[in-house]
Structure formats: C-alpha cells, structure tokens
Tab-separated table of C-alpha atoms in Angstrom:
chain	number	residue	atom	x	y	z
A	1	UNK	CA	160.538	109.388	144.089
A	2	UNK	CA	158.744	112.644	143.397
A	3	UNK	CA	159.082	114.403	140.077
A	4	UNK	CA	158.529	117.669	141.910
A	5	UNK	CA	161.920	117.540	143.562
A	6	UNK	CA	164.512	119.798	141.991
A	7	UNK	CA	167.127	118.568	139.551
A	8	UNK	CA	170.459	119.269	141.221
A	9	UNK	CA	173.711	119.476	139.292
A	10	UNK	CA	176.964	119.159	141.201
A	11	UNK	CA	179.676	120.936	139.228
A	12	UNK	CA	183.052	119.418	139.949
A	13	UNK	CA	181.034	116.590	141.394
A	14	UNK	CA	183.627	113.834	141.108
A	15	UNK	CA	185.712	114.890	144.124
A	16	UNK	CA	185.258	113.810	147.737
A	17	UNK	CA	182.841	116.561	148.717
A	18	UNK	CA	180.818	116.407	145.500
A	19	UNK	CA	180.560	112.642	145.834
A	20	UNK	CA	179.292	113.056	149.382
A	21	UNK	CA	176.620	115.581	148.422
A	22	UNK	CA	175.564	113.498	145.417
A	23	UNK	CA	175.066	110.450	147.636
A	24	UNK	CA	173.024	112.417	150.175
A	25	UNK	CA	170.741	114.036	147.619
A	26	UNK	CA	170.338	110.905	145.483
A	27	UNK	CA	169.407	108.973	148.618
A	28	UNK	CA	166.827	111.661	149.449
A	29	UNK	CA	165.198	111.138	146.044
A	30	UNK	CA	166.514	114.134	144.126
A	31	UNK	CA	167.499	113.869	140.476
A	32	UNK	CA	171.248	114.390	140.505
A	33	UNK	CA	173.549	115.354	137.652
A	34	UNK	CA	177.241	114.796	138.226
A	35	UNK	CA	179.145	117.504	136.377
A	36	UNK	CA	182.817	117.326	135.554
A	37	UNK	CA	185.352	118.890	133.231
A	38	UNK	CA	185.334	115.644	131.252
A	39	UNK	CA	182.276	113.537	130.662
A	40	UNK	CA	184.243	110.318	131.214
A	41	UNK	CA	184.995	111.209	134.811
A	42	UNK	CA	181.380	112.172	135.387
A	43	UNK	CA	180.182	108.864	133.903
A	44	UNK	CA	182.493	106.917	136.210
A	45	UNK	CA	181.311	108.902	139.251
A	46	UNK	CA	177.666	108.358	138.336
A	47	UNK	CA	178.232	104.616	137.976
A	48	UNK	CA	179.939	104.580	141.372
A	49	UNK	CA	177.039	106.495	142.892
A	50	UNK	CA	174.531	103.963	141.547
A	51	UNK	CA	176.634	101.090	142.878
A	52	UNK	CA	176.869	102.662	146.353
A	53	UNK	CA	173.124	103.282	146.419
A	54	UNK	CA	172.432	99.679	145.395
A	55	UNK	CA	174.758	98.468	148.141
A	56	UNK	CA	172.600	100.483	150.531
A	57	UNK	CA	169.516	98.805	149.168
A	58	UNK	CA	168.352	101.822	147.171
A	59	UNK	CA	167.440	101.048	143.577
A	60	UNK	CA	166.452	103.335	140.740
A	61	UNK	CA	168.249	106.488	141.792
A	62	UNK	CA	168.002	109.154	139.145
A	63	UNK	CA	171.558	110.152	138.322
A	64	UNK	CA	173.102	111.456	135.121
A	65	UNK	CA	176.619	112.383	134.043
A	66	UNK	CA	177.535	115.466	131.998
A	67	UNK	CA	180.229	118.014	131.385
A	68	UNK	CA	179.926	120.980	133.743
A	69	UNK	CA	178.266	123.363	131.261
A	70	UNK	CA	175.658	120.847	130.118
A	71	UNK	CA	175.026	119.933	133.761
A	72	UNK	CA	174.453	123.574	134.702
A	73	UNK	CA	172.062	124.017	131.764
A	74	UNK	CA	170.038	120.923	132.617
A	75	UNK	CA	169.688	121.639	136.332
A	76	UNK	CA	167.174	123.616	138.383
A	77	UNK	CA	169.775	124.342	141.011
A	78	UNK	CA	173.556	123.880	140.972
A	79	UNK	CA	176.108	123.162	143.633
A	80	UNK	CA	179.791	123.741	142.937
A	81	UNK	CA	182.530	121.732	144.630
A	82	UNK	CA	185.743	122.616	142.856
A	83	UNK	CA	189.139	123.578	144.280
A	84	UNK	CA	189.558	127.332	144.862
A	85	UNK	CA	192.031	127.531	141.972
A	86	UNK	CA	189.274	126.375	139.576
A	87	UNK	CA	186.448	128.485	140.986
A	88	UNK	CA	186.718	131.467	138.655
A	89	UNK	CA	187.243	129.407	135.504
A	90	UNK	CA	184.305	127.143	136.238
A	91	UNK	CA	182.049	130.103	137.023
A	92	UNK	CA	182.963	131.862	133.773
A	93	UNK	CA	182.160	128.655	131.892
A	94	UNK	CA	178.684	128.196	133.355
A	95	UNK	CA	177.732	131.818	134.015
A	96	UNK	CA	175.069	132.078	131.313
A	97	UNK	CA	173.548	128.719	132.215
A	98	UNK	CA	173.091	129.800	135.824
A	99	UNK	CA	170.966	132.861	135.080
A	100	UNK	CA	167.812	132.843	137.153
A	101	UNK	CA	169.070	129.949	139.255
A	102	UNK	CA	170.623	129.426	142.663
A	103	UNK	CA	174.292	128.466	142.840
A	104	UNK	CA	175.299	126.702	146.038
A	105	UNK	CA	178.967	127.610	146.314
A	106	UNK	CA	180.955	125.212	148.463
A	107	UNK	CA	184.316	126.728	147.504
A	108	UNK	CA	186.790	127.229	150.339
A	109	UNK	CA	189.708	129.568	149.604
A	110	UNK	CA	192.411	127.236	150.871
A	111	UNK	CA	195.897	128.204	149.719
A	112	UNK	CA	198.146	125.115	149.700
A	113	UNK	CA	200.370	124.115	151.286
A	114	UNK	CA	199.191	125.988	154.394
A	115	UNK	CA	195.587	124.817	154.328
A	116	UNK	CA	195.296	124.966	158.128
A	117	UNK	CA	195.961	128.712	158.025
A	118	UNK	CA	193.149	131.151	157.207
A	119	UNK	CA	194.040	133.040	154.015
A	120	UNK	CA	190.885	134.753	152.844
A	121	UNK	CA	190.950	136.469	149.428
A	122	UNK	CA	190.996	140.255	149.194
A	123	UNK	CA	187.386	140.190	147.995
A	124	UNK	CA	186.486	138.895	151.445
A	125	UNK	CA	185.421	135.365	150.632
A	126	UNK	CA	185.019	132.884	147.811
A	127	UNK	CA	181.269	133.398	148.102
A	128	UNK	CA	181.669	137.088	147.333
A	129	UNK	CA	183.944	136.276	144.396
A	130	UNK	CA	181.214	134.037	142.978
A	131	UNK	CA	178.502	136.646	143.439
A	132	UNK	CA	180.694	139.304	141.773
A	133	UNK	CA	181.432	137.094	138.777
A	134	UNK	CA	177.864	135.881	138.318
A	135	UNK	CA	176.108	139.193	138.927
A	136	UNK	CA	172.610	139.837	140.169
A	137	UNK	CA	170.944	137.324	137.862
A	138	UNK	CA	172.291	134.450	139.916
A	139	UNK	CA	171.620	133.956	143.609
A	140	UNK	CA	174.819	132.713	145.188
A	141	UNK	CA	174.353	130.877	148.461
A	142	UNK	CA	177.352	129.418	150.249
A	143	UNK	CA	177.070	126.293	152.369
A	144	UNK	CA	178.646	122.979	153.384
A	145	UNK	CA	182.199	124.336	153.850
A	146	UNK	CA	182.475	122.838	157.334
A	147	UNK	CA	181.222	119.324	156.704
A	148	UNK	CA	183.780	116.547	156.389
A	149	UNK	CA	183.418	114.877	152.962
A	150	UNK	CA	184.124	111.632	154.775
A	151	UNK	CA	180.907	112.101	156.757
A	152	UNK	CA	178.799	113.101	153.789
A	153	UNK	CA	179.818	109.963	151.932
A	154	UNK	CA	178.527	107.756	154.733
A	155	UNK	CA	174.868	106.856	154.877
A	156	UNK	CA	174.181	107.550	158.531
A	157	UNK	CA	173.412	110.668	160.547
A	158	UNK	CA	175.701	113.645	160.720
A	159	UNK	CA	176.481	115.678	163.819
A	160	UNK	CA	177.426	118.820	161.949
A	161	UNK	CA	175.362	121.940	161.298
A	162	UNK	CA	175.491	123.965	158.105
A	163	UNK	CA	175.557	127.769	158.101
A	164	UNK	CA	173.953	129.089	154.904
A	165	UNK	CA	174.949	132.546	153.628
A	166	UNK	CA	173.517	134.530	150.764
A	167	UNK	CA	172.001	137.910	150.061
A	168	UNK	CA	168.449	136.630	149.460
A	169	UNK	CA	166.496	135.023	152.260
A	170	UNK	CA	164.304	132.959	149.896
A	171	UNK	CA	167.345	131.474	148.200
A	172	UNK	CA	168.900	130.646	151.587
A	173	UNK	CA	165.642	128.959	152.610
A	174	UNK	CA	165.712	126.732	149.513
A	175	UNK	CA	169.286	125.715	150.261
A	176	UNK	CA	168.378	125.011	153.881
A	177	UNK	CA	165.783	122.529	152.527
A	178	UNK	CA	168.582	120.777	150.660
A	179	UNK	CA	170.762	120.794	153.774
A	180	UNK	CA	167.954	119.102	155.673
A	181	UNK	CA	167.421	116.624	152.829
A	182	UNK	CA	171.100	115.756	153.210
A	183	UNK	CA	170.549	114.959	156.887
A	184	UNK	CA	171.833	118.072	158.633
A	185	UNK	CA	170.453	121.191	160.275
A	186	UNK	CA	170.842	124.360	158.200
A	187	UNK	CA	170.831	127.909	159.566
A	188	UNK	CA	170.401	131.311	157.979
A	189	UNK	CA	173.856	132.867	158.417
A	190	UNK	CA	173.310	136.249	156.793
A	191	UNK	CA	174.583	137.866	153.612
A	192	UNK	CA	177.137	136.351	151.251
A	193	UNK	CA	179.804	138.483	152.977
A	194	UNK	CA	179.295	136.252	156.010
A	195	UNK	CA	180.598	133.332	154.007
A	196	UNK	CA	184.014	134.588	155.184
A	197	UNK	CA	183.212	133.061	158.573
A	198	UNK	CA	182.409	129.567	157.352
A	199	UNK	CA	185.223	129.565	154.799
A	200	UNK	CA	187.756	130.647	157.425
A	201	UNK	CA	186.398	128.097	159.844
A	202	UNK	CA	187.355	125.320	157.439
A	203	UNK	CA	191.057	126.029	158.036
A	204	UNK	CA	190.450	126.040	161.782
A	205	UNK	CA	188.711	122.669	161.538
A	206	UNK	CA	191.602	121.300	159.465
A	207	UNK	CA	193.909	122.483	162.247
A	208	UNK	CA	191.710	120.849	164.902
A	209	UNK	CA	191.627	117.612	162.901
A	210	UNK	CA	195.435	117.507	162.852
A	211	UNK	CA	195.769	118.538	166.492
A	212	UNK	CA	193.177	116.178	167.936
A	213	UNK	CA	193.186	113.410	165.320
A	214	UNK	CA	189.513	113.608	164.432
A	215	UNK	CA	186.975	114.707	161.817
A	216	UNK	CA	185.651	117.862	163.437
A	217	UNK	CA	182.596	119.890	162.562
A	218	UNK	CA	180.523	122.517	164.308
A	219	UNK	CA	177.139	122.686	165.916
A	220	UNK	CA	175.107	125.763	166.807
A	221	UNK	CA	174.240	125.873	170.515
A	222	UNK	CA	171.925	128.070	172.552
A	223	UNK	CA	168.944	127.907	170.194
A	224	UNK	CA	166.568	127.115	173.046
A	225	UNK	CA	167.966	129.957	175.074
A	226	UNK	CA	165.452	132.560	173.948
A	227	UNK	CA	166.553	136.171	173.789
B	1	UNK	CA	192.198	130.117	197.032
B	2	UNK	CA	195.648	129.285	195.755
B	3	UNK	CA	198.329	131.954	195.550
B	4	UNK	CA	199.802	130.053	192.646
B	5	UNK	CA	196.960	131.005	190.348
B	6	UNK	CA	197.788	133.778	187.915
B	7	UNK	CA	196.777	137.383	188.462
B	8	UNK	CA	194.504	138.233	185.538
B	9	UNK	CA	193.825	141.795	184.460
B	10	UNK	CA	190.816	142.465	182.265
B	11	UNK	CA	191.479	145.634	180.286
B	12	UNK	CA	188.239	147.360	179.414
B	13	UNK	CA	186.788	145.083	182.042
B	14	UNK	CA	183.687	147.101	182.877
B	15	UNK	CA	181.658	146.102	179.809
B	16	UNK	CA	179.352	143.126	179.443
B	17	UNK	CA	181.969	140.675	178.216
B	18	UNK	CA	184.663	141.824	180.662
B	19	UNK	CA	182.176	141.575	183.510
B	20	UNK	CA	181.323	138.038	182.470
B	21	UNK	CA	184.963	136.910	182.305
B	22	UNK	CA	185.739	138.606	185.630
B	23	UNK	CA	182.898	136.740	187.314
B	24	UNK	CA	183.993	133.399	185.879
B	25	UNK	CA	187.648	133.781	186.860
B	26	UNK	CA	186.943	135.295	190.273
B	27	UNK	CA	184.593	132.412	190.986
B	28	UNK	CA	187.346	129.976	189.961
B	29	UNK	CA	189.679	131.545	192.530
B	30	UNK	CA	191.858	133.704	190.323
B	31	UNK	CA	193.028	137.134	191.456
B	32	UNK	CA	191.266	139.513	189.111
B	33	UNK	CA	192.089	143.120	188.316
B	34	UNK	CA	189.355	145.114	186.604
B	35	UNK	CA	191.017	147.625	184.284
B	36	UNK	CA	189.273	150.634	182.822
B	37	UNK	CA	190.079	153.977	181.238
B	38	UNK	CA	188.973	155.615	184.486
B	39	UNK	CA	189.633	154.180	187.910
B	40	UNK	CA	186.167	155.189	189.114
B	41	UNK	CA	184.456	152.897	186.642
B	42	UNK	CA	186.810	150.062	187.552
B	43	UNK	CA	186.086	150.575	191.267
B	44	UNK	CA	182.348	150.401	190.628
B	45	UNK	CA	182.722	147.241	188.540
B	46	UNK	CA	184.883	145.597	191.207
B	47	UNK	CA	182.309	146.416	193.886
B	48	UNK	CA	179.592	144.954	191.708
B	49	UNK	CA	181.669	141.829	191.142
B	50	UNK	CA	182.117	141.325	194.902
B	51	UNK	CA	178.386	141.815	195.465
B	52	UNK	CA	177.491	139.249	192.780
B	53	UNK	CA	179.942	136.747	194.227
B	54	UNK	CA	178.515	137.242	197.737
B	55	UNK	CA	175.016	136.729	196.351
B	56	UNK	CA	176.302	133.405	194.998
B	57	UNK	CA	177.647	132.541	198.456
B	58	UNK	CA	181.267	133.154	197.523
B	59	UNK	CA	183.130	135.352	199.985
B	60	UNK	CA	186.638	136.767	199.893
B	61	UNK	CA	187.136	136.966	196.142
B	62	UNK	CA	190.378	138.686	195.288
B	63	UNK	CA	189.464	141.578	193.019
B	64	UNK	CA	191.113	144.953	192.499
B	65	UNK	CA	190.303	147.999	190.388
B	66	UNK	CA	192.863	150.005	188.390
B	67	UNK	CA	193.304	152.103	185.304
B	68	UNK	CA	194.195	149.960	182.272
B	69	UNK	CA	197.942	150.665	182.317
B	70	UNK	CA	198.360	149.960	186.028
B	71	UNK	CA	196.241	146.835	185.616
B	72	UNK	CA	198.445	145.565	182.781
B	73	UNK	CA	201.573	146.241	184.839
B	74	UNK	CA	200.259	144.407	187.893
B	75	UNK	CA	199.003	141.319	186.075
B	76	UNK	CA	200.636	138.049	185.073
B	77	UNK	CA	198.294	137.711	182.130
B	78	UNK	CA	195.909	140.202	180.536
B	79	UNK	CA	192.630	139.873	178.712
B	80	UNK	CA	191.325	142.764	176.643
B	81	UNK	CA	187.601	143.332	176.065
B	82	UNK	CA	187.311	146.732	174.448
B	83	UNK	CA	185.290	147.810	171.392
B	84	UNK	CA	187.204	147.456	168.113
B	85	UNK	CA	187.440	151.254	167.813
B	86	UNK	CA	189.465	151.337	171.056
B	87	UNK	CA	191.683	148.337	170.370
B	88	UNK	CA	194.679	150.143	168.875
B	89	UNK	CA	194.671	152.970	171.404
B	90	UNK	CA	194.466	150.610	174.361
B	91	UNK	CA	197.236	148.414	172.981
B	92	UNK	CA	199.551	151.396	172.440
B	93	UNK	CA	198.892	152.463	176.032
B	94	UNK	CA	199.762	149.109	177.607
B	95	UNK	CA	202.313	147.824	175.087
B	96	UNK	CA	205.374	148.141	177.333
B	97	UNK	CA	203.579	146.641	180.324
B	98	UNK	CA	202.659	143.545	178.322
B	99	UNK	CA	206.233	142.602	177.392
B	100	UNK	CA	206.915	138.966	178.225
B	101	UNK	CA	203.238	138.324	178.931
B	102	UNK	CA	200.278	136.763	177.188
B	103	UNK	CA	197.518	139.048	175.943
B	104	UNK	CA	194.147	137.358	175.503
B	105	UNK	CA	192.555	139.477	172.802
B	106	UNK	CA	188.774	139.256	172.752
B	107	UNK	CA	188.373	142.090	170.238
B	108	UNK	CA	185.850	141.515	167.471
B	109	UNK	CA	186.111	143.844	164.459
B	110	UNK	CA	182.430	144.749	164.346
B	111	UNK	CA	181.714	147.828	162.265
B	112	UNK	CA	178.460	149.448	163.474
B	113	UNK	CA	175.737	149.736	162.456
B	114	UNK	CA	176.018	146.508	160.402
B	115	UNK	CA	177.305	144.285	163.194
B	116	UNK	CA	175.603	141.194	161.723
B	117	UNK	CA	177.717	141.545	158.578
B	118	UNK	CA	181.294	140.236	158.501
B	119	UNK	CA	183.662	143.151	157.854
B	120	UNK	CA	187.157	141.915	158.640
B	121	UNK	CA	190.003	144.462	158.648
B	122	UNK	CA	192.556	144.510	155.854
B	123	UNK	CA	195.148	143.074	158.245
B	124	UNK	CA	193.025	139.919	158.327
B	125	UNK	CA	191.749	140.017	161.891
B	126	UNK	CA	191.814	142.021	165.086
B	127	UNK	CA	194.103	139.353	166.522
B	128	UNK	CA	196.669	140.018	163.811
B	129	UNK	CA	196.388	143.764	164.400
B	130	UNK	CA	197.186	143.173	168.067
B	131	UNK	CA	200.159	140.940	167.312
B	132	UNK	CA	201.512	143.496	164.825
B	133	UNK	CA	201.222	146.360	167.289
B	134	UNK	CA	202.655	144.455	170.243
B	135	UNK	CA	205.469	142.697	168.389
B	136	UNK	CA	207.215	139.453	169.231
B	137	UNK	CA	207.698	140.254	172.919
B	138	UNK	CA	204.021	139.690	173.583
B	139	UNK	CA	202.167	136.487	172.855
B	140	UNK	CA	198.764	137.414	171.512
B	141	UNK	CA	196.146	134.706	171.870
B	142	UNK	CA	192.598	135.359	170.711
B	143	UNK	CA	189.635	133.713	172.391
B	144	UNK	CA	186.072	134.105	173.698
B	145	UNK	CA	184.730	135.998	170.650
B	146	UNK	CA	181.816	133.609	170.264
B	147	UNK	CA	180.546	133.423	173.831
B	148	UNK	CA	177.477	135.460	174.730
B	149	UNK	CA	178.354	137.902	177.525
B	150	UNK	CA	174.925	137.132	178.905
B	151	UNK	CA	176.007	133.514	179.455
B	152	UNK	CA	179.370	134.359	180.951
B	153	UNK	CA	177.728	136.570	183.526
B	154	UNK	CA	175.569	133.708	184.776
B	155	UNK	CA	176.950	131.267	187.307
B	156	UNK	CA	175.891	128.014	185.663
B	157	UNK	CA	177.307	125.840	182.929
B	158	UNK	CA	177.887	127.050	179.415
B	159	UNK	CA	177.165	125.101	176.244
B	160	UNK	CA	179.637	126.998	174.097
B	161	UNK	CA	183.152	126.022	173.065
B	162	UNK	CA	186.039	128.431	172.727
B	163	UNK	CA	188.473	128.304	169.801
B	164	UNK	CA	191.871	129.626	170.888
B	165	UNK	CA	194.220	131.090	168.254
B	166	UNK	CA	197.800	132.246	168.624
B	167	UNK	CA	201.195	131.640	167.105
B	168	UNK	CA	202.658	129.849	170.153
B	169	UNK	CA	201.260	126.535	171.296
B	170	UNK	CA	202.374	127.003	174.930
B	171	UNK	CA	200.568	130.339	175.149
B	172	UNK	CA	197.435	128.807	173.643
B	173	UNK	CA	197.625	125.995	176.202
B	174	UNK	CA	197.729	128.505	179.080
B	175	UNK	CA	194.689	130.289	177.699
B	176	UNK	CA	192.875	126.984	177.282
B	177	UNK	CA	193.415	126.450	181.031
B	178	UNK	CA	191.667	129.764	181.647
B	179	UNK	CA	188.854	128.807	179.279
B	180	UNK	CA	188.350	125.627	181.273
B	181	UNK	CA	188.504	127.555	184.545
B	182	UNK	CA	185.685	129.693	183.151
B	183	UNK	CA	183.595	126.574	182.600
B	184	UNK	CA	183.995	125.926	178.887
B	185	UNK	CA	185.938	123.661	176.570
B	186	UNK	CA	188.858	125.323	174.803
B	187	UNK	CA	190.441	124.122	171.556
B	188	UNK	CA	193.718	124.889	169.827
B	189	UNK	CA	192.575	126.731	166.691
B	190	UNK	CA	195.911	127.445	165.042
B	191	UNK	CA	197.883	130.616	164.398
B	192	UNK	CA	196.685	134.131	165.174
B	193	UNK	CA	195.699	134.457	161.485
B	194	UNK	CA	192.967	131.929	162.238
B	195	UNK	CA	191.373	134.425	164.578
B	196	UNK	CA	189.671	135.692	161.406
B	197	UNK	CA	187.379	132.668	161.638
B	198	UNK	CA	186.193	133.232	165.194
B	199	UNK	CA	185.928	137.001	164.732
B	200	UNK	CA	183.866	136.595	161.573
B	201	UNK	CA	181.719	133.990	163.254
B	202	UNK	CA	180.622	136.563	165.817
B	203	UNK	CA	178.704	138.483	163.146
B	204	UNK	CA	177.121	135.240	161.956
B	205	UNK	CA	176.035	134.449	165.523
B	206	UNK	CA	174.604	137.964	165.893
B	207	UNK	CA	172.635	137.287	162.704
B	208	UNK	CA	171.433	133.932	164.023
B	209	UNK	CA	170.419	135.546	167.320
B	210	UNK	CA	168.264	138.049	165.452
B	211	UNK	CA	166.842	135.458	163.071
B	212	UNK	CA	166.026	132.789	165.624
B	213	UNK	CA	165.568	134.918	168.759
B	214	UNK	CA	168.215	133.196	170.849
B	215	UNK	CA	171.689	133.482	172.365
B	216	UNK	CA	173.646	131.250	170.005
B	217	UNK	CA	177.123	129.843	170.392
B	218	UNK	CA	179.085	127.048	168.775
B	219	UNK	CA	180.255	123.621	169.752
B	220	UNK	CA	182.924	121.489	168.118
B	221	UNK	CA	181.567	118.101	167.014
B	222	UNK	CA	183.253	114.949	165.740
B	223	UNK	CA	186.035	114.810	168.330
B	224	UNK	CA	185.374	111.142	169.027
B	225	UNK	CA	185.383	110.379	165.338
B	226	UNK	CA	189.050	109.491	165.097
B	227	UNK	CA	190.869	110.155	161.866
C-alpha cells in the first residue's frame, strides 16, 4: 500500500453508495475516511468495511471514521454521497475545510416520491449548486451518479462507465484516476453544467430498472470510431 | 414491402439527422415522406435518398417529398428533426395536422456557440416544450437525440441505444418499434420530462467527441443483471 496515494474522505459515507465507493477505494489501497453526521455511525461503517475486506482476503486496509467536518479536514480529496435534501447543509458545514481541494459530488437531485422522473433544480444541476456554494476555491467535479450502489459494493468488475464533469480539466483528470481505481472507465464530460445530463440520467435508469427489472448503467460507445 | 407499415413523415428531413432516419426507415420498407420548409429542398433530398438506396441495391423505395405541413397531414406518424430555434415555429405550423398522431421529437436544445455545454430550457426540455405546444391530442415521444447522424446515414449496424421518453407507454412502444426498424435497441425511458436526460446527454457526447476524437454514443448496460 503506497503512502503516496491520496487520503479520500467520503462525506455521508455510511449509505449504500458511500459504502460502495469506500470498498472500491480501500481495496485499491487508498486511505479512506468514512465521514458521517455522527461518529458512531461512521465507526460502525468503518468496522463493516474492514470486515468485508477481510472476507475478501484483504488485510490491513487503512480506514478511519470521523464526523463529516473532521473527515473533510483530514482528507486530500473528498467525495460526497448524501441525499439531495442534505447537500446544501453538508456543504455549508465543510466549506472551509474543502478550500484548495477537489470535491467529488455524487449528489443526484431526486425529488421523492417521483424519483423516476427528472426534476432538475432551477440552478441546473446539483453539481452547479455545489460549485456556487463552495466558490472558486474548491474544484467541484461530479461523478458516479449512474453507477448502481449494489454494483459498487461487490468486489468484481463493473460494466458501467462514469462521466466526469467539472470546470477544470486537471481536477477531472484526478477524479478519472479514482474512477479507474474503482474499476470503471471514466470520461471527461465537460463543465460542471454538464452534470445535469448525468444527474437526469439517474432518474431514467431508475425508470429502466423498474421497467425491465434490472440494475442498469450506461456505457460510452463509438470511441474507436475516429472522427 | 408491406402496405401495413406506417407512413412516416420526417419534418425538417433534409438535414443530417433527418437524412439518416429517412435512409434507415426507407431501407426497412417504410413509406417515407421528406418534409421541408420548401418543397424544392424536399424533392432534392428524396432524389438523393432514392439514389443512395439504389447504390445499396435497394430498388423501389417508397419516398415522397412535401412541404412540412402537407407531410404532417399525409403521415401516420411524424418525426421532427429541426434545429431548436425552429422547433416552436414548426410545431405551430403542423399542430392541427398532428392531432391524434404521435410526434417523434428529436429536437435537442443546443444553444450555439456553446453546443458542448448543457443549456436546458426553463420548461425542462425540448420534449416538454413540444408537448405543451401540441397539447393532449398529440402524443409527443422524444428519441434519437444521442445517435450520431453520421452513423444513421450509413447502412451497417449501429452500436448506440435509444432512450425513448413520452407520457404514454403505448406511444413509446410504437416508437421503440421504429427504433428497432432503424437497427438499434430502444428503451422505455419514462415520461416526457425525462427527455431532459437524453437532450442534455447530447452536449456531453459532443464534448466527448471533441475530447476523444470520435463519434460517441451510449449503450445501456446491466440488463441481464436482474433486480
């Protein structure tokens, strides 16, 4: 396990999606901090993560448990997997701690109960909301909205691509490295405004899952078809 | 060629995307009407279509050329492939002729010059604009926004799926038949509000095309992974 790998905090990391990302990155050798609103929940999730890794034959994973703010302060890079209703509050809480860092925003603006219906916010997307709240000192990159948590939690390969959106190409490139470390292909998807596409697609995939009884994702085709 | 196949009009059918759809459906044996703002342009496009079909060894394709309104009146089902700036005007023109029919809206709300940036309209999507203008007497189904015109125009197979959105399941199912006739897989994508996802994705694919030098599309994965 290399010390040169980034320390990744997953804010709201005790849910299905956060658990999936934590498993993928821990398995890839990253130091992972599970962040939660309460330290107790984070401690339980970290213990579970260690147990799952041991069951997979992986010992000595580097995982810690903290409250969200402490997690954001201790990390080199943060991912956030909270429900849309908690996005703004969590961002306000950790805003100062994120300065100079990349925030991987996985928020999808689902509006229950109609989660299979696209209902984008007036700002355009959750990614844009995050960038507006955090300002220019934080590089918001959105990703992972179209990956089934179910698949992330498993140890094997994933047939789902990840479109990565953010205003800075370098920041997108760093997140694409983390996508690849998690076992998927990542693609530059353009500015944070383009997060509207991936966020909206989540509702479509929820609809497809209900309609066809599956765990759908997307793949980019035509890459070998040179322009 | 079966007489029972629907007569399909392609409004704004002289552009790249309309030309591609016309070729696919003509080749599948459908009666195709090329609609345009001027009959001359439609006549030229129809002649070109016949020539391309003959070059592929397909004789006797049933293709006619008309102005958009006459085309909409003569068709069983209409597809519309006009630039976003012409969507409202074209819809107002053909509104009465579409009553009781399905309109396949292929409009993507690109706002030049930044076509690689998602800029959805305040109504949510071009599909919702169409449904609002046409009212309940017309079943608006959006589709084909993510297929490269370049690929549609070719005769061979296509590695791109089509997400089909509309408020009525029966209308979506009919459009999925036409997607399959054009050589692709079609998927129920939910209500017309969900067209925001496929429309936004077009800008992301334009970005990917520029970034990776390709003609990208999407494919739905995970269908065999039963929930």
